[in-house]
Coordinates of C-alpha atoms and ligand atoms in Angstrom, one line a residue:
X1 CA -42.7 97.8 206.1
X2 CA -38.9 97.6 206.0
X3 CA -37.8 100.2 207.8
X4 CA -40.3 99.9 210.5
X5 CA -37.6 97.0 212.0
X6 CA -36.4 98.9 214.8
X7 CA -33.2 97.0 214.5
X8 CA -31.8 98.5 211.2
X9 CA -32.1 101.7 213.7
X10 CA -28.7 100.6 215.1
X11 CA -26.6 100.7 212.4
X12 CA -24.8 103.5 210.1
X13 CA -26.1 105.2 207.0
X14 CA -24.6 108.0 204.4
X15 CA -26.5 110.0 204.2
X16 CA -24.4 113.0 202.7
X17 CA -21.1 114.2 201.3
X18 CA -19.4 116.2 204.0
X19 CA -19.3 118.5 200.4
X20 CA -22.5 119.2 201.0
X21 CA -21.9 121.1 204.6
X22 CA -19.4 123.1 203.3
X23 CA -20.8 124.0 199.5
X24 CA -23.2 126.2 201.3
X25 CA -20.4 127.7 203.7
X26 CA -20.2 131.4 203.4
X27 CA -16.6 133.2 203.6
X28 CA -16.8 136.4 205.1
X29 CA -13.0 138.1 205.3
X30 CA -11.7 134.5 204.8
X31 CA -13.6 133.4 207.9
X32 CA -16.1 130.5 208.0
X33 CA -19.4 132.6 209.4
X34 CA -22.9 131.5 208.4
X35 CA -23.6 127.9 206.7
X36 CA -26.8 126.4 206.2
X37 CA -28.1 123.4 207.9
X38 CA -28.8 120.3 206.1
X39 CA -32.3 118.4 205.4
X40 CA -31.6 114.3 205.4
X41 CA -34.3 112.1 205.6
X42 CA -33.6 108.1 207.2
X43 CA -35.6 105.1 207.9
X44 CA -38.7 107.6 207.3
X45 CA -37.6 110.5 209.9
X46 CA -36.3 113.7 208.8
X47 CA -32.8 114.6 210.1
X48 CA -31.4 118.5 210.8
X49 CA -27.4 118.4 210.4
X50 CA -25.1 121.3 210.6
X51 CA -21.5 122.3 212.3
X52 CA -21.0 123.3 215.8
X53 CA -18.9 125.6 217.1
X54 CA -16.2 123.1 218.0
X55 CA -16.1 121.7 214.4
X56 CA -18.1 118.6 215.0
X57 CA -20.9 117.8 213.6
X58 CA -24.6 117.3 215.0
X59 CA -27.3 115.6 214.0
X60 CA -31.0 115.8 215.3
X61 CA -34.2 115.4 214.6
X62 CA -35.6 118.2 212.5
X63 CA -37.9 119.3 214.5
X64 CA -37.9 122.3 216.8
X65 CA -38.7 121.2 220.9
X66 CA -40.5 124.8 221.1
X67 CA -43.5 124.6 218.3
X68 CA -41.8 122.3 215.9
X69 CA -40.8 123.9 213.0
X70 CA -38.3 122.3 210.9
X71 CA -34.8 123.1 212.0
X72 CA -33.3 122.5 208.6
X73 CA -35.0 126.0 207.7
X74 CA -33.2 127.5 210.1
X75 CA -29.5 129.5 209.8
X76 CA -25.7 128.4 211.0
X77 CA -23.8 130.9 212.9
X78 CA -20.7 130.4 214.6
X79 CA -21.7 127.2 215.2
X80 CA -25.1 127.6 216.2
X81 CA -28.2 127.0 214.7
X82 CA -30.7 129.3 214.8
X83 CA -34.8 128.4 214.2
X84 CA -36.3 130.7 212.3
X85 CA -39.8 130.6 214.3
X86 CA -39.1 132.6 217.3
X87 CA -35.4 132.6 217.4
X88 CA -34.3 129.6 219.8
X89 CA -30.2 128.8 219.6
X90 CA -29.0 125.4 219.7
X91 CA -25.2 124.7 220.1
X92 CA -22.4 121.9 220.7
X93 CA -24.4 118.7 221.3
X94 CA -27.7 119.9 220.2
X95 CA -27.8 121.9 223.7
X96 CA -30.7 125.0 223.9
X97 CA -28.0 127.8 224.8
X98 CA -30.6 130.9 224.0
X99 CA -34.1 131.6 224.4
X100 CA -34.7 135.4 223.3
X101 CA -38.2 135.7 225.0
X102 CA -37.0 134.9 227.8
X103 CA -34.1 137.4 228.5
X104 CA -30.3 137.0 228.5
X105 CA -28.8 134.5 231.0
X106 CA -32.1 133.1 231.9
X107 CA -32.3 129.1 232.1
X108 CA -33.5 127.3 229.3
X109 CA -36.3 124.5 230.2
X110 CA -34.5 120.9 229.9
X111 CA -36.7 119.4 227.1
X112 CA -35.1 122.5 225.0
X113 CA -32.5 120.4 224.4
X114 CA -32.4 118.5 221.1
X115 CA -32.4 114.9 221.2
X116 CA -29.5 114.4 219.6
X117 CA -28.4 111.5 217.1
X118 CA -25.0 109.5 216.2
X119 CA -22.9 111.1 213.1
X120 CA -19.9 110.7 211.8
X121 CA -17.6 111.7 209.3
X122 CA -16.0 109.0 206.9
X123 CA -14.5 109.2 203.6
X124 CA -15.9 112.2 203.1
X125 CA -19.4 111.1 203.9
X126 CA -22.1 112.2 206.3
X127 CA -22.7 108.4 208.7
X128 CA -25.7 108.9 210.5
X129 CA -26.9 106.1 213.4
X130 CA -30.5 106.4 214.9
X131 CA -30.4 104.3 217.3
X132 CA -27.5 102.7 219.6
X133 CA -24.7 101.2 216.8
X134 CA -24.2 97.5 217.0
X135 CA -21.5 97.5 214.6
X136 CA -18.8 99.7 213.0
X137 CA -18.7 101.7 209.4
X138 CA -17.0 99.2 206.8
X139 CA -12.9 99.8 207.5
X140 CA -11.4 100.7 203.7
X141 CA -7.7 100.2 204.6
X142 CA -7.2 102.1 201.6
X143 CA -8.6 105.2 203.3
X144 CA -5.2 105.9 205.2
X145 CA -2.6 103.8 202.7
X146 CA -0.9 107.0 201.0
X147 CA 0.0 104.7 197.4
X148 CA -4.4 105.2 196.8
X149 CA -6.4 107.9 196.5
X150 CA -9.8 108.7 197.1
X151 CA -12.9 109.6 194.7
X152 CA -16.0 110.5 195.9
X153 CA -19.0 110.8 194.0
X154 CA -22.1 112.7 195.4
X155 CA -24.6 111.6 196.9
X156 CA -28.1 110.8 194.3
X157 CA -31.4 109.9 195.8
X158 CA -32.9 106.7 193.9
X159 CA -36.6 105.7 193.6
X160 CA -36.3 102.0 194.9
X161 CA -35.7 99.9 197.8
X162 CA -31.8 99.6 199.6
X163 CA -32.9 95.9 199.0
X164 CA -33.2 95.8 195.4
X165 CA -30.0 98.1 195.6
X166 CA -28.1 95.8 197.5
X167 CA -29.4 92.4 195.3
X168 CA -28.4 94.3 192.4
X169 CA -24.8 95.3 193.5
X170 CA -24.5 91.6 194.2
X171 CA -25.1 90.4 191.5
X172 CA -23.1 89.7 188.0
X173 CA -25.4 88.0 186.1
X174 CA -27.3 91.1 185.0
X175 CA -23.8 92.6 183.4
X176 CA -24.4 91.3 179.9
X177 CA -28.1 92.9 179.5
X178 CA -28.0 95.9 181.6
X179 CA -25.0 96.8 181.1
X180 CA -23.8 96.6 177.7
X181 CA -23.7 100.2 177.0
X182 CA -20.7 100.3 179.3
X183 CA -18.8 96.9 180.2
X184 CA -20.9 94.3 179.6
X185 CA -20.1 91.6 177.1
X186 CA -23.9 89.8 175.5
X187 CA -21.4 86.8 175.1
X188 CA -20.8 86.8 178.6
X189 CA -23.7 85.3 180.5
X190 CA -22.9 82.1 182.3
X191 CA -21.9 82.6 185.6
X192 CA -19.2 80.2 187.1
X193 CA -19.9 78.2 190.1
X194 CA -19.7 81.0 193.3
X195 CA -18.2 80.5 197.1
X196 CA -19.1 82.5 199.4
X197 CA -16.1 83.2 201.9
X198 CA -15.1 86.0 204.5
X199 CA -13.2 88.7 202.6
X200 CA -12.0 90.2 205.5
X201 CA -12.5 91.5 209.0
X202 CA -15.9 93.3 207.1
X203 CA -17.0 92.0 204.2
X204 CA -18.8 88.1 203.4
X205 CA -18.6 88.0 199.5
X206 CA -17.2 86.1 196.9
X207 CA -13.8 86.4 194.5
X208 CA -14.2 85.7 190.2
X209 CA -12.6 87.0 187.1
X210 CA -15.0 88.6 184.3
X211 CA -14.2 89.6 181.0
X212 CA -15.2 92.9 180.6
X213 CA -16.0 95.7 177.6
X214 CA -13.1 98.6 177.9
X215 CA -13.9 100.7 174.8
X216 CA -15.9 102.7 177.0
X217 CA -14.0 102.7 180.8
X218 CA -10.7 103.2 179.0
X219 CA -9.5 105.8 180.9
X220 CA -10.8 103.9 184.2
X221 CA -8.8 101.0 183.4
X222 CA -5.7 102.8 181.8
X223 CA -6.1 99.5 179.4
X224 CA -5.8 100.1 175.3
X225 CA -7.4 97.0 174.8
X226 CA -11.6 95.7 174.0
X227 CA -11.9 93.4 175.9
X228 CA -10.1 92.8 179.6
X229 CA -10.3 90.6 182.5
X230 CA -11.4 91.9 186.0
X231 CA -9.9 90.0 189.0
X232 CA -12.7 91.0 191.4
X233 CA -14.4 90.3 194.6
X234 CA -17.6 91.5 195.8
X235 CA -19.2 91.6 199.1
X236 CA -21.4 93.0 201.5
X237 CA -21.7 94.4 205.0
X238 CA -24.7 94.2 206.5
X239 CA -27.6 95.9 206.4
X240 CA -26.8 97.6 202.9
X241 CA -23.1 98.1 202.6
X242 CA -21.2 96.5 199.2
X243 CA -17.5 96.6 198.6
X244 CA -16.5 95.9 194.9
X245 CA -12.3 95.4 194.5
X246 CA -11.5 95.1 190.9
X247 CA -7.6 94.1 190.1
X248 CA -6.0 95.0 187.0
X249 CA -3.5 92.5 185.3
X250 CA -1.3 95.8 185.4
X251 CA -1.7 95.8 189.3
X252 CA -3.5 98.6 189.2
X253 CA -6.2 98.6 192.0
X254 CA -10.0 99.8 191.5
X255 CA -11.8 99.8 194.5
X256 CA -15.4 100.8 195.2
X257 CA -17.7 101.2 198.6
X258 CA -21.1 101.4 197.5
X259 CA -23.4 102.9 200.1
X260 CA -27.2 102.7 200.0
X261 CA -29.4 104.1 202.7
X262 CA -33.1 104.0 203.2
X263 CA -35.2 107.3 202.9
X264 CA -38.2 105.2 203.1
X265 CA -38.9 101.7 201.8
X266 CA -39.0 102.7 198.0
X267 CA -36.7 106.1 198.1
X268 CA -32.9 105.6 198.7
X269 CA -29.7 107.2 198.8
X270 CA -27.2 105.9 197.2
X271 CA -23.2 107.1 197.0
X272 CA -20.3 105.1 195.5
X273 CA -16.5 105.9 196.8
X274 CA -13.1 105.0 194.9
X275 CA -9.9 104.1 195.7
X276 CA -7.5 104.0 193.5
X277 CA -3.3 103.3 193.6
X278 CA -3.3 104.7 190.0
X279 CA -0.4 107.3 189.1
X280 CA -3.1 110.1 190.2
X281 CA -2.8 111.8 185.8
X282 CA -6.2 111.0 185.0
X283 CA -8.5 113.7 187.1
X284 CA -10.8 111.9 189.8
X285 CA -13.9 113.2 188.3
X286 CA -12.8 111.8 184.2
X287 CA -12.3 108.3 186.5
X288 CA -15.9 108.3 187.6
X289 CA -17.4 108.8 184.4
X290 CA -17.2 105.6 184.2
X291 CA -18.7 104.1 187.1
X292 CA -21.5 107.0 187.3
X293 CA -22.7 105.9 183.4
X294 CA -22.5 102.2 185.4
X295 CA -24.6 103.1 188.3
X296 CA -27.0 105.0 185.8
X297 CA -27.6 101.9 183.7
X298 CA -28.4 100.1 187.4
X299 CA -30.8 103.4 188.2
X300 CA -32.7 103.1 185.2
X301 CA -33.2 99.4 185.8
X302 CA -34.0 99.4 189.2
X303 CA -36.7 102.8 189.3
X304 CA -39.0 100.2 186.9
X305 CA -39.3 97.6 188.8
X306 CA -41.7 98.7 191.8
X307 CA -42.2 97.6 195.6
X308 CA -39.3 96.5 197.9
X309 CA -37.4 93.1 197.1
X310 CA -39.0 90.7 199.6
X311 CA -36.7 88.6 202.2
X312 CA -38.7 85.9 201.9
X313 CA -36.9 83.4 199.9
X314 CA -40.1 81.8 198.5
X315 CA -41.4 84.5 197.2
X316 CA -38.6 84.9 194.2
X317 CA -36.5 82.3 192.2
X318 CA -33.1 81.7 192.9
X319 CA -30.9 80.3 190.6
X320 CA -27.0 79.6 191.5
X321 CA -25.6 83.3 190.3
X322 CA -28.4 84.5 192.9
X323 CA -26.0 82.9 195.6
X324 CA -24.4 86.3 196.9
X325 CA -28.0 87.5 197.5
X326 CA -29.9 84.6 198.5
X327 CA -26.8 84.5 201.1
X328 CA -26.7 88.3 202.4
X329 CA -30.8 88.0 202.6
X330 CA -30.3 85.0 204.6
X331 CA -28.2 87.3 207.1
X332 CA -30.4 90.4 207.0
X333 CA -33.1 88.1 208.1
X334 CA -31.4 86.9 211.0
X335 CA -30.2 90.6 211.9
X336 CA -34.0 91.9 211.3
X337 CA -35.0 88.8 213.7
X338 CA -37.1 87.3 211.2
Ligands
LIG1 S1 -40.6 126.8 216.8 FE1 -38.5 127.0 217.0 S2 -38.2 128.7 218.3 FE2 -40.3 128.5 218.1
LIG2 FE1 -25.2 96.7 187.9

């Protein structure tokens, strides 16, 4: 199984919108009182995350220490979370701060404590880390430049493997079939020759121009015309991180992090970001209409074809456009210590 490697264990995942903490906030006289705590699952282990009282958030295994009930059931209160079996409190850090059998003020045994996990908060998106991280979330420069802005787009659970995501976000050749209800051209199928290069400090990809459909992503592209040409690049950032730039010949800038994370080895989440350094008119969420019809045409492929995408080279057929893949597999591989 995939995500039995402990190795993928050591790097970060999204796992949420930071949306979704504060959708279910309650305002009570305009102050933030009760939320309730989140239910992820990653790499096959269910995850409790909520708010603590000093604003940061904590992540843990859902699971109470006491008789295990889920902790995701439970409630938020100033910062603490409360399980709803017998009433045990858990604060900053995951720390046991109240046992209500036992009396006020009396210690709490050690192993209360929960075992605590790595999370972070990111472009408005939940990073969880399981293990120890070997390596940093993906830097978007973009993130702090004040000429972009910044579209996020919910997190949707998938029925596939993060490896037949990531293969699929690689690769262009599958534009002109599964994508012709958006931007794909049929005309369009050869792929030119690919290098693979460093992007950046993050990213191992590759740059090309494709022509692209625009009656549809119109108001994406802020282009009145059919049929345009994309300067692009895309890349990835191991284990399952891919960064799509697309450059407009207007100079307009289109940028997308696409984030898939495994559940289990055939469930996924998956979350795409924007940044854009458009004139900020066209609202965020008429921007991503776009890109979500995109993703949905990827979905809809992906969810039929069943199993995880083995990393054993032999065991598909690579032709030339498969470069991107056959290259980031070739890496995983060598991370995964295969
Ligand atoms: S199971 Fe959580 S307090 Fe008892
Ligand atoms: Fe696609």
């Amino acid at each position: 199984m995939l995500i039995e490697h402990d190795q993928l264990r050591h790097h970060w995942y999204v796992v949420a919108e930071v949306f979704d903490l504060v959708a279910v906030a309650t305002e009570v006289d305009g102050v933030h009182m009760t939320s309730s705590p989140l239910a992820v699952r990653l790499l096959g282990v269910d995850y409790v995350v909520w708010r603590s009282t000093n604003g940061e958030l904590v992540a843990a295994p859902d699971r109470c220490p006491h008789r295990e009930s889920p902790l995701s059931i439970g409630t938020v209160a100033d910062g603490c979370l409360t399980c709803p079996y017998h009433g045990w409190k858990f604060g900053d850090v995951g720390a046991c701060v109240e046992v209500p059998s036992s009396g006020a003020g009396r210690p709490v045994p050690p192993k209360a404590h929960l075992p605590v996990v790595h999370v972070r908060e990111r472009y408005g998106l939940i990073w969880v880390c399981p293990g120890d991280p070997v390596s940093d979330i993906p830097m978007m420069p973009a993130e702090d430049d004040p000429r972009y802005r910044r579209i996020n787009s919910g997190v949707d659970r998938w029925t596939t493997s993060v490896t037949r995501m990531t293969d699929n976000f690689l690769d262009i050749s599958h534009f002109p079939y599964v994508h012709v209800g958006t931007f794909g051209l049929e005309a369009n199928q050869d792929v030119p020759k690919i290098e693979m290069e460093q992007l950046d400090a993050d990213f191992f990809g590759y740059q090309y121009e494709v022509e692209v459909g625009n009656t549809v992503g119109a108001a994406s592209s802020g282009i009145d015309a059919d049929v345009i040409t994309r300067r692009m690049t895309t890349g990835f950032h191991l284990p399952f991180t891919v960064r799509s730039t697309i450059h407009y010949e207007t100079g307009l800038d289109h940028l997308i992090l696409l984030c898939s994370s495994p559940i289990d080895d055939v469930t996924s989440y998956f979350t795409f970001v924007i940044w854009r350094n458009d004139d900020f008119s066209v609202p965020g969420e008429e921007v991503i209409t776009f890109d979500r019809a995109i993703g949905a045409e990827d979905k809809i492929m992906l969810e039929r074809v069943p199993g995880v995408l083995p990393l054993d080279q032999l065991a598909t057929v690579s032709v030339q456009s498969d470069k991107p893949s056959v290259e980031w597999r070739r890496q995983l591989s060598t991370l995964l210590g295969r």
